[in-house]
Amino acid sequence: LPSDRVVTVTQGTDINVAREAGRALAAELGFGASERVLIATAISEVARNIVEFAGSGEVELATLRRGTITGISIIARDRGPGIDDVEAAMRDGFTTGSGLGLGLPGSRRLMDEFEITSGPGDGTTVTMRKWLR
Ligand SMILES: Nc1ncnc2c1ncn2[C@@H]1O[C@H](COP(=O)(O)OP(=O)(O)O)[C@@H](O)[C@H]1O
Ligand SMILES: [Mg+2]
């Protein structure tokens, strides 16, 4: 789809660009208003983590087709310091910053599928998908 895109994320305003691009793609795919809010929220959280913890990275937004089912794919990737303990980072309330520690676990709950790959020195990649029903 024309609205599939990659948003470079380096500063706070890019979080809004990524979120609005995701909201637009979700609308184009037919997601309802409340689902668009959930998708936009998850995108904001992973984009904010790039700005806060990695400094720069990108958010890739794409259309998925699995048989006759349509979905949205969000991949947030950076080459920052990575996460020492991914299991801990996925727990509610865990933060090494000044946030609430709900960004990653909250995003996992908002989306249908959630994968995170990260390690010290390897950067971080978060892959999330939501399917239209
Ligand atoms: N892209 C990233 N690069 C490095 N560390 C990250 C990244 N995203 C998340 N983290 C780590 O995981 C923790 C939990 O993230 P999150 O659930 O979003 O909570 P918060 O942002 O409020 O700290 C962060 O405090 C940070 O230590
Ligand atoms: Mg966060």
mmCIF file of N, CA, C and O in Angstrom, residues 10-95:
data_model
loop_
_atom_site.group_PDB
_atom_site.id
_atom_site.type_symbol
_atom_site.label_atom_id
_atom_site.label_comp_id
_atom_site.label_asym_id
_atom_site.label_seq_id
_atom_site.Cartn_x
_atom_site.Cartn_y
_atom_site.Cartn_z
ATOM 1 N N THR A 10 14.571 10.265 15.589
ATOM 2 C CA THR A 10 15.736 10.764 16.331
ATOM 3 C C THR A 10 15.340 11.740 17.430
ATOM 4 O O THR A 10 16.084 11.926 18.376
ATOM 5 N N GLN A 11 14.167 12.356 17.285
ATOM 6 C CA GLN A 11 13.772 13.326 18.318
ATOM 7 C C GLN A 11 12.288 13.218 18.619
ATOM 8 O O GLN A 11 11.548 12.520 17.922
ATOM 9 N N GLY A 12 11.895 13.924 19.653
ATOM 10 C CA GLY A 12 10.523 13.814 20.149
ATOM 11 C C GLY A 12 9.451 14.001 19.096
ATOM 12 O O GLY A 12 8.454 13.271 19.086
ATOM 13 N N THR A 13 9.656 14.955 18.184
ATOM 14 C CA THR A 13 8.625 15.212 17.169
ATOM 15 C C THR A 13 8.459 14.016 16.222
ATOM 16 O O THR A 13 7.388 13.817 15.657
ATOM 17 N N ASP A 14 9.522 13.210 16.078
ATOM 18 C CA ASP A 14 9.427 12.034 15.206
ATOM 19 C C ASP A 14 8.480 10.981 15.786
ATOM 20 O O ASP A 14 7.934 10.161 15.049
ATOM 21 N N ILE A 15 8.312 11.003 17.107
ATOM 22 C CA ILE A 15 7.363 10.082 17.744
ATOM 23 C C ILE A 15 5.964 10.359 17.193
ATOM 24 O O ILE A 15 5.223 9.443 16.835
ATOM 25 N N ASN A 16 5.637 11.636 17.073
ATOM 26 C CA ASN A 16 4.318 12.015 16.546
ATOM 27 C C ASN A 16 4.189 11.659 15.073
ATOM 28 O O ASN A 16 3.123 11.231 14.630
ATOM 29 N N VAL A 17 5.270 11.838 14.318
ATOM 30 C CA VAL A 17 5.233 11.493 12.892
ATOM 31 C C VAL A 17 4.960 9.998 12.718
ATOM 32 O O VAL A 17 4.115 9.593 11.916
ATOM 33 N N ALA A 18 5.674 9.174 13.518
ATOM 34 C CA ALA A 18 5.484 7.720 13.436
ATOM 35 C C ALA A 18 4.063 7.340 13.839
ATOM 36 O O ALA A 18 3.411 6.520 13.175
ATOM 37 N N ARG A 19 3.593 7.945 14.927
ATOM 38 C CA ARG A 19 2.244 7.626 15.413
ATOM 39 C C ARG A 19 1.186 8.002 14.373
ATOM 40 O O ARG A 19 0.277 7.216 14.094
ATOM 41 N N GLU A 20 1.306 9.182 13.784
ATOM 42 C CA GLU A 20 0.302 9.621 12.802
ATOM 43 C C GLU A 20 0.375 8.792 11.520
ATOM 44 O O GLU A 20 -0.653 8.523 10.896
ATOM 45 N N ALA A 21 1.587 8.402 11.128
ATOM 46 C CA ALA A 21 1.733 7.546 9.943
ATOM 47 C C ALA A 21 1.070 6.189 10.196
ATOM 48 O O ALA A 21 0.405 5.634 9.316
ATOM 49 N N GLY A 22 1.234 5.669 11.415
ATOM 50 C CA GLY A 22 0.608 4.399 11.772
ATOM 51 C C GLY A 22 -0.901 4.510 11.830
ATOM 52 O O GLY A 22 -1.627 3.614 11.383
ATOM 53 N N ARG A 23 -1.352 5.622 12.366
ATOM 54 C CA ARG A 23 -2.800 5.844 12.444
ATOM 55 C C ARG A 23 -3.404 5.913 11.033
ATOM 56 O O ARG A 23 -4.462 5.331 10.781
ATOM 57 N N ALA A 24 -2.695 6.580 10.125
ATOM 58 C CA ALA A 24 -3.180 6.714 8.749
ATOM 59 C C ALA A 24 -3.218 5.351 8.044
ATOM 60 O O ALA A 24 -4.204 5.021 7.364
ATOM 61 N N LEU A 25 -2.155 4.571 8.212
ATOM 62 C CA LEU A 25 -2.134 3.251 7.574
ATOM 63 C C LEU A 25 -3.234 2.370 8.153
ATOM 64 O O LEU A 25 -3.939 1.675 7.414
ATOM 65 N N ALA A 26 -3.399 2.403 9.482
ATOM 66 C CA ALA A 26 -4.436 1.586 10.126
ATOM 67 C C ALA A 26 -5.819 1.964 9.604
ATOM 68 O O ALA A 26 -6.662 1.092 9.357
ATOM 69 N N ALA A 27 -6.047 3.253 9.415
ATOM 70 C CA ALA A 27 -7.341 3.716 8.889
ATOM 71 C C ALA A 27 -7.545 3.197 7.471
ATOM 72 O O ALA A 27 -8.620 2.706 7.110
ATOM 73 N N GLU A 28 -6.491 3.292 6.673
ATOM 74 C CA GLU A 28 -6.549 2.839 5.288
ATOM 75 C C GLU A 28 -6.865 1.342 5.198
ATOM 76 O O GLU A 28 -7.568 0.890 4.302
ATOM 77 N N LEU A 29 -6.341 0.589 6.172
ATOM 78 C CA LEU A 29 -6.553 -0.865 6.174
ATOM 79 C C LEU A 29 -7.934 -1.242 6.695
ATOM 80 O O LEU A 29 -8.344 -2.390 6.557
ATOM 81 N N GLY A 30 -8.613 -0.300 7.326
ATOM 82 C CA GLY A 30 -9.974 -0.582 7.794
ATOM 83 C C GLY A 30 -10.114 -0.802 9.284
ATOM 84 O O GLY A 30 -11.182 -1.194 9.751
ATOM 85 N N PHE A 31 -9.055 -0.541 10.067
ATOM 86 C CA PHE A 31 -9.168 -0.678 11.522
ATOM 87 C C PHE A 31 -10.131 0.378 12.056
ATOM 88 O O PHE A 31 -10.150 1.517 11.591
ATOM 89 N N GLY A 32 -10.905 -0.008 13.048
ATOM 90 C CA GLY A 32 -11.873 0.907 13.652
ATOM 91 C C GLY A 32 -11.196 1.918 14.556
ATOM 92 O O GLY A 32 -9.997 1.815 14.850
ATOM 93 N N ALA A 33 -12.004 2.892 14.996
ATOM 94 C CA ALA A 33 -11.454 4.027 15.758
ATOM 95 C C ALA A 33 -10.720 3.584 17.016
ATOM 96 O O ALA A 33 -9.622 4.066 17.307
ATOM 97 N N SER A 34 -11.294 2.657 17.774
ATOM 98 C CA SER A 34 -10.645 2.293 19.036
ATOM 99 C C SER A 34 -9.372 1.493 18.776
ATOM 100 O O SER A 34 -8.371 1.664 19.469
ATOM 101 N N GLU A 35 -9.397 0.652 17.753
ATOM 102 C CA GLU A 35 -8.181 -0.099 17.411
ATOM 103 C C GLU A 35 -7.086 0.826 16.895
ATOM 104 O O GLU A 35 -5.898 0.599 17.152
ATOM 105 N N ARG A 36 -7.470 1.879 16.198
ATOM 106 C CA ARG A 36 -6.475 2.847 15.714
ATOM 107 C C ARG A 36 -5.787 3.533 16.893
ATOM 108 O O ARG A 36 -4.584 3.813 16.845
ATOM 109 N N VAL A 37 -6.540 3.775 17.948
ATOM 110 C CA VAL A 37 -5.946 4.380 19.149
ATOM 111 C C VAL A 37 -4.940 3.415 19.789
ATOM 112 O O VAL A 37 -3.840 3.817 20.179
ATOM 113 N N LEU A 38 -5.299 2.132 19.878
ATOM 114 C CA LEU A 38 -4.393 1.145 20.480
ATOM 115 C C LEU A 38 -3.105 1.035 19.667
ATOM 116 O O LEU A 38 -1.998 1.001 20.227
ATOM 117 N N ILE A 39 -3.250 0.983 18.345
ATOM 118 C CA ILE A 39 -2.086 0.872 17.456
ATOM 119 C C ILE A 39 -1.200 2.115 17.591
ATOM 120 O O ILE A 39 0.026 2.006 17.725
ATOM 121 N N ALA A 40 -1.834 3.287 17.592
ATOM 122 C CA ALA A 40 -1.077 4.540 17.707
ATOM 123 C C ALA A 40 -0.338 4.615 19.042
ATOM 124 O O ALA A 40 0.803 5.091 19.113
ATOM 125 N N THR A 41 -0.964 4.116 20.081
ATOM 126 C CA THR A 41 -0.345 4.133 21.414
ATOM 127 C C THR A 41 0.889 3.234 21.443
ATOM 128 O O THR A 41 1.949 3.625 21.960
ATOM 129 N N ALA A 42 0.767 2.049 20.885
ATOM 130 C CA ALA A 42 1.905 1.116 20.870
ATOM 131 C C ALA A 42 3.066 1.700 20.052
ATOM 132 O O ALA A 42 4.233 1.610 20.449
ATOM 133 N N ILE A 43 2.741 2.331 18.918
ATOM 134 C CA ILE A 43 3.787 2.953 18.101
ATOM 135 C C ILE A 43 4.486 4.060 18.888
ATOM 136 O O ILE A 43 5.721 4.165 18.883
ATOM 137 N N SER A 44 3.713 4.883 19.589
ATOM 138 C CA SER A 44 4.304 5.961 20.395
ATOM 139 C C SER A 44 5.292 5.404 21.409
ATOM 140 O O SER A 44 6.376 5.976 21.606
ATOM 141 N N GLU A 45 4.927 4.329 22.063
ATOM 142 C CA GLU A 45 5.775 3.772 23.122
ATOM 143 C C GLU A 45 7.099 3.262 22.584
ATOM 144 O O GLU A 45 8.159 3.532 23.166
ATOM 145 N N VAL A 46 7.063 2.515 21.479
ATOM 146 C CA VAL A 46 8.327 1.981 20.950
ATOM 147 C C VAL A 46 9.182 3.091 20.334
ATOM 148 O O VAL A 46 10.408 3.060 20.427
ATOM 149 N N ALA A 47 8.518 4.089 19.735
ATOM 150 C CA ALA A 47 9.269 5.219 19.175
ATOM 151 C C ALA A 47 9.895 6.050 20.294
ATOM 152 O O ALA A 47 11.038 6.504 20.190
ATOM 153 N N ARG A 48 9.152 6.232 21.379
ATOM 154 C CA ARG A 48 9.677 6.980 22.521
ATOM 155 C C ARG A 48 10.903 6.262 23.108
ATOM 156 O O ARG A 48 11.884 6.895 23.482
ATOM 157 N N ASN A 49 10.846 4.948 23.150
ATOM 158 C CA ASN A 49 11.997 4.193 23.671
ATOM 159 C C ASN A 49 13.236 4.394 22.802
ATOM 160 O O ASN A 49 14.359 4.461 23.320
ATOM 161 N N ILE A 50 13.028 4.495 21.483
ATOM 162 C CA ILE A 50 14.168 4.750 20.597
ATOM 163 C C ILE A 50 14.803 6.087 20.961
ATOM 164 O O ILE A 50 16.026 6.190 21.123
ATOM 165 N N VAL A 51 13.984 7.124 21.102
ATOM 166 C CA VAL A 51 14.507 8.460 21.417
ATOM 167 C C VAL A 51 15.195 8.457 22.781
ATOM 168 O O VAL A 51 16.303 8.986 22.931
ATOM 169 N N GLU A 52 14.551 7.822 23.767
ATOM 170 C CA GLU A 52 15.064 7.887 25.141
ATOM 171 C C GLU A 52 16.297 7.026 25.373
ATOM 172 O O GLU A 52 17.206 7.421 26.100
ATOM 173 N N PHE A 53 16.288 5.831 24.800
ATOM 174 C CA PHE A 53 17.318 4.860 25.183
ATOM 175 C C PHE A 53 18.346 4.576 24.097
ATOM 176 O O PHE A 53 19.440 4.097 24.393
ATOM 177 N N ALA A 54 17.990 4.803 22.841
ATOM 178 C CA ALA A 54 18.923 4.492 21.751
ATOM 179 C C ALA A 54 19.430 5.750 21.046
ATOM 180 O O ALA A 54 20.483 5.721 20.429
ATOM 181 N N GLY A 55 18.658 6.834 21.104
ATOM 182 C CA GLY A 55 19.071 8.071 20.454
ATOM 183 C C GLY A 55 18.543 8.198 19.044
ATOM 184 O O GLY A 55 18.057 9.241 18.654
ATOM 185 N N SER A 56 18.625 7.120 18.267
ATOM 186 C CA SER A 56 18.049 7.157 16.925
ATOM 187 C C SER A 56 17.725 5.747 16.453
ATOM 188 O O SER A 56 18.272 4.759 16.958
ATOM 189 N N GLY A 57 16.840 5.692 15.495
ATOM 190 C CA GLY A 57 16.410 4.412 14.939
ATOM 191 C C GLY A 57 15.318 4.662 13.932
ATOM 192 O O GLY A 57 15.225 5.762 13.385
ATOM 193 N N GLU A 58 14.504 3.651 13.688
ATOM 194 C CA GLU A 58 13.422 3.836 12.718
ATOM 195 C C GLU A 58 12.231 2.977 13.087
ATOM 196 O O GLU A 58 12.353 1.977 13.803
ATOM 197 N N VAL A 59 11.084 3.415 12.594
ATOM 198 C CA VAL A 59 9.844 2.650 12.751
ATOM 199 C C VAL A 59 9.314 2.357 11.359
ATOM 200 O O VAL A 59 9.051 3.282 10.581
ATOM 201 N N GLU A 60 9.201 1.078 11.057
ATOM 202 C CA GLU A 60 8.721 0.652 9.743
ATOM 203 C C GLU A 60 7.268 0.195 9.872
ATOM 204 O O GLU A 60 6.953 -0.643 10.712
ATOM 205 N N LEU A 61 6.419 0.755 9.041
ATOM 206 C CA LEU A 61 4.986 0.455 9.072
ATOM 207 C C LEU A 61 4.617 -0.237 7.781
ATOM 208 O O LEU A 61 4.920 0.282 6.697
ATOM 209 N N ALA A 62 3.988 -1.394 7.873
ATOM 210 C CA ALA A 62 3.704 -2.140 6.645
ATOM 211 C C ALA A 62 2.381 -2.895 6.742
ATOM 212 O O ALA A 62 1.923 -3.256 7.817
ATOM 213 N N THR A 63 1.836 -3.141 5.582
ATOM 214 C CA THR A 63 0.613 -3.931 5.448
ATOM 215 C C THR A 63 0.978 -5.409 5.418
ATOM 216 O O THR A 63 1.953 -5.791 4.778
ATOM 217 N N LEU A 64 0.185 -6.217 6.108
ATOM 218 C CA LEU A 64 0.388 -7.661 6.112
ATOM 219 C C LEU A 64 -0.803 -8.343 5.446
ATOM 220 O O LEU A 64 -1.936 -7.895 5.591
ATOM 221 N N ARG A 65 -0.521 -9.416 4.736
ATOM 222 C CA ARG A 65 -1.592 -10.275 4.213
ATOM 223 C C ARG A 65 -1.253 -11.690 4.619
ATOM 224 O O ARG A 65 -0.173 -12.177 4.321
ATOM 225 N N ARG A 66 -2.156 -12.319 5.342
ATOM 226 C CA ARG A 66 -1.957 -13.731 5.694
ATOM 227 C C ARG A 66 -3.209 -14.443 5.227
ATOM 228 O O ARG A 66 -4.244 -14.369 5.874
ATOM 229 N N GLY A 67 -3.114 -15.080 4.059
ATOM 230 C CA GLY A 67 -4.329 -15.613 3.443
ATOM 231 C C GLY A 67 -5.236 -14.452 3.110
ATOM 232 O O GLY A 67 -4.829 -13.505 2.444
ATOM 233 N N THR A 68 -6.469 -14.511 3.614
ATOM 234 C CA THR A 68 -7.425 -13.434 3.327
ATOM 235 C C THR A 68 -7.435 -12.378 4.420
ATOM 236 O O THR A 68 -8.172 -11.403 4.338
ATOM 237 N N ILE A 69 -6.607 -12.582 5.451
ATOM 238 C CA ILE A 69 -6.604 -11.665 6.595
ATOM 239 C C ILE A 69 -5.578 -10.552 6.376
ATOM 240 O O ILE A 69 -4.463 -10.800 5.945
ATOM 241 N N THR A 70 -6.001 -9.341 6.700
ATOM 242 C CA THR A 70 -5.126 -8.173 6.589
ATOM 243 C C THR A 70 -4.653 -7.761 7.970
ATOM 244 O O THR A 70 -5.399 -7.872 8.950
ATOM 245 N N GLY A 71 -3.428 -7.286 8.030
ATOM 246 C CA GLY A 71 -2.918 -6.800 9.306
ATOM 247 C C GLY A 71 -1.958 -5.645 9.110
ATOM 248 O O GLY A 71 -1.621 -5.274 7.982
ATOM 249 N N ILE A 72 -1.539 -5.097 10.241
ATOM 250 C CA ILE A 72 -0.537 -4.033 10.221
ATOM 251 C C ILE A 72 0.692 -4.528 10.972
ATOM 252 O O ILE A 72 0.576 -5.179 12.016
ATOM 253 N N SER A 73 1.842 -4.250 10.408
ATOM 254 C CA SER A 73 3.116 -4.626 11.019
ATOM 255 C C SER A 73 3.865 -3.359 11.404
ATOM 256 O O SER A 73 3.942 -2.416 10.617
ATOM 257 N N ILE A 74 4.386 -3.361 12.609
ATOM 258 C CA ILE A 74 5.178 -2.235 13.102
ATOM 259 C C ILE A 74 6.516 -2.797 13.570
ATOM 260 O O ILE A 74 6.552 -3.646 14.466
ATOM 261 N N ILE A 75 7.587 -2.364 12.952
ATOM 262 C CA ILE A 75 8.914 -2.802 13.374
ATOM 263 C C ILE A 75 9.698 -1.574 13.812
ATOM 264 O O ILE A 75 9.925 -0.661 13.018
ATOM 265 N N ALA A 76 10.082 -1.559 15.086
ATOM 266 C CA ALA A 76 10.895 -0.462 15.627
ATOM 267 C C ALA A 76 12.296 -1.012 15.829
ATOM 268 O O ALA A 76 12.485 -1.996 16.542
ATOM 269 N N ARG A 77 13.267 -0.415 15.154
ATOM 270 C CA ARG A 77 14.633 -0.949 15.288
ATOM 271 C C ARG A 77 15.642 0.170 15.528
ATOM 272 O O ARG A 77 15.490 1.280 15.030
ATOM 273 N N ASP A 78 16.638 -0.170 16.333
ATOM 274 C CA ASP A 78 17.711 0.791 16.577
ATOM 275 C C ASP A 78 19.013 0.015 16.787
ATOM 276 O O ASP A 78 19.012 -1.195 16.956
ATOM 277 N N ARG A 79 20.106 0.767 16.731
ATOM 278 C CA ARG A 79 21.425 0.173 16.969
ATOM 279 C C ARG A 79 22.015 0.791 18.227
ATOM 280 O O ARG A 79 23.210 1.064 18.312
ATOM 281 N N GLY A 80 21.152 1.003 19.196
ATOM 282 C CA GLY A 80 21.545 1.575 20.469
ATOM 283 C C GLY A 80 22.191 0.540 21.373
ATOM 284 O O GLY A 80 22.633 -0.510 20.907
ATOM 285 N N PRO A 81 22.209 0.807 22.671
ATOM 286 C CA PRO A 81 22.929 -0.049 23.619
ATOM 287 C C PRO A 81 22.278 -1.413 23.853
ATOM 288 O O PRO A 81 22.915 -2.309 24.412
ATOM 289 N N GLY A 82 21.013 -1.572 23.439
ATOM 290 C CA GLY A 82 20.331 -2.829 23.690
ATOM 291 C C GLY A 82 19.868 -2.939 25.132
ATOM 292 O O GLY A 82 20.099 -2.038 25.948
ATOM 293 N N ILE A 83 19.215 -4.041 25.444
ATOM 294 C CA ILE A 83 18.636 -4.270 26.775
ATOM 295 C C ILE A 83 19.356 -5.454 27.421
ATOM 296 O O ILE A 83 19.415 -6.534 26.838
ATOM 297 N N ASP A 84 19.887 -5.234 28.613
ATOM 298 C CA ASP A 84 20.620 -6.287 29.321
ATOM 299 C C ASP A 84 19.731 -7.486 29.622
ATOM 300 O O ASP A 84 20.110 -8.629 29.405
ATOM 301 N N ASP A 85 18.542 -7.200 30.173
ATOM 302 C CA ASP A 85 17.639 -8.261 30.630
ATOM 303 C C ASP A 85 16.259 -8.002 30.026
ATOM 304 O O ASP A 85 15.461 -7.247 30.571
ATOM 305 N N VAL A 86 16.008 -8.636 28.893
ATOM 306 C CA VAL A 86 14.766 -8.397 28.152
ATOM 307 C C VAL A 86 13.556 -8.864 28.961
ATOM 308 O O VAL A 86 12.509 -8.221 28.968
ATOM 309 N N GLU A 87 13.717 -9.982 29.663
ATOM 310 C CA GLU A 87 12.598 -10.505 30.465
ATOM 311 C C GLU A 87 12.188 -9.475 31.523
ATOM 312 O O GLU A 87 11.002 -9.240 31.751
ATOM 313 N N ALA A 88 13.173 -8.878 32.169
ATOM 314 C CA ALA A 88 12.879 -7.842 33.174
ATOM 315 C C ALA A 88 12.220 -6.633 32.527
ATOM 316 O O ALA A 88 11.254 -6.077 33.061
ATOM 317 N N ALA A 89 12.723 -6.242 31.350
ATOM 318 C CA ALA A 89 12.189 -5.059 30.666
ATOM 319 C C ALA A 89 10.733 -5.248 30.257
ATOM 320 O O ALA A 89 10.001 -4.272 30.087
ATOM 321 N N MET A 90 10.300 -6.520 30.105
ATOM 322 C CA MET A 90 8.918 -6.791 29.707
ATOM 323 C C MET A 90 7.961 -6.812 30.898
ATOM 324 O O MET A 90 6.760 -6.986 30.715
ATOM 325 N N ARG A 91 8.496 -6.645 32.119
ATOM 326 C CA ARG A 91 7.632 -6.641 33.314
ATOM 327 C C ARG A 91 7.054 -5.253 33.570
ATOM 328 O O ARG A 91 7.755 -4.250 33.424
ATOM 329 N N ASP A 92 5.799 -5.208 33.992
ATOM 330 C CA ASP A 92 5.160 -3.940 34.353
ATOM 331 C C ASP A 92 5.981 -3.236 35.415
ATOM 332 O O ASP A 92 6.326 -3.829 36.440
ATOM 333 N N GLY A 93 6.293 -1.983 35.169
ATOM 334 C CA GLY A 93 6.957 -1.163 36.180
ATOM 335 C C GLY A 93 8.465 -1.168 36.111
ATOM 336 O O GLY A 93 9.112 -0.393 36.808
ATOM 337 N N PHE A 94 9.053 -2.002 35.235
ATOM 338 C CA PHE A 94 10.515 -2.004 35.135
ATOM 339 C C PHE A 94 10.965 -0.836 34.277
ATOM 340 O O PHE A 94 10.533 -0.678 33.138
ATOM 341 N N THR A 95 11.840 -0.008 34.811
ATOM 342 C CA THR A 95 12.406 1.089 34.029
ATOM 343 C C THR A 95 13.832 1.373 34.464
ATOM 344 O O THR A 95 14.164 1.228 35.643
#
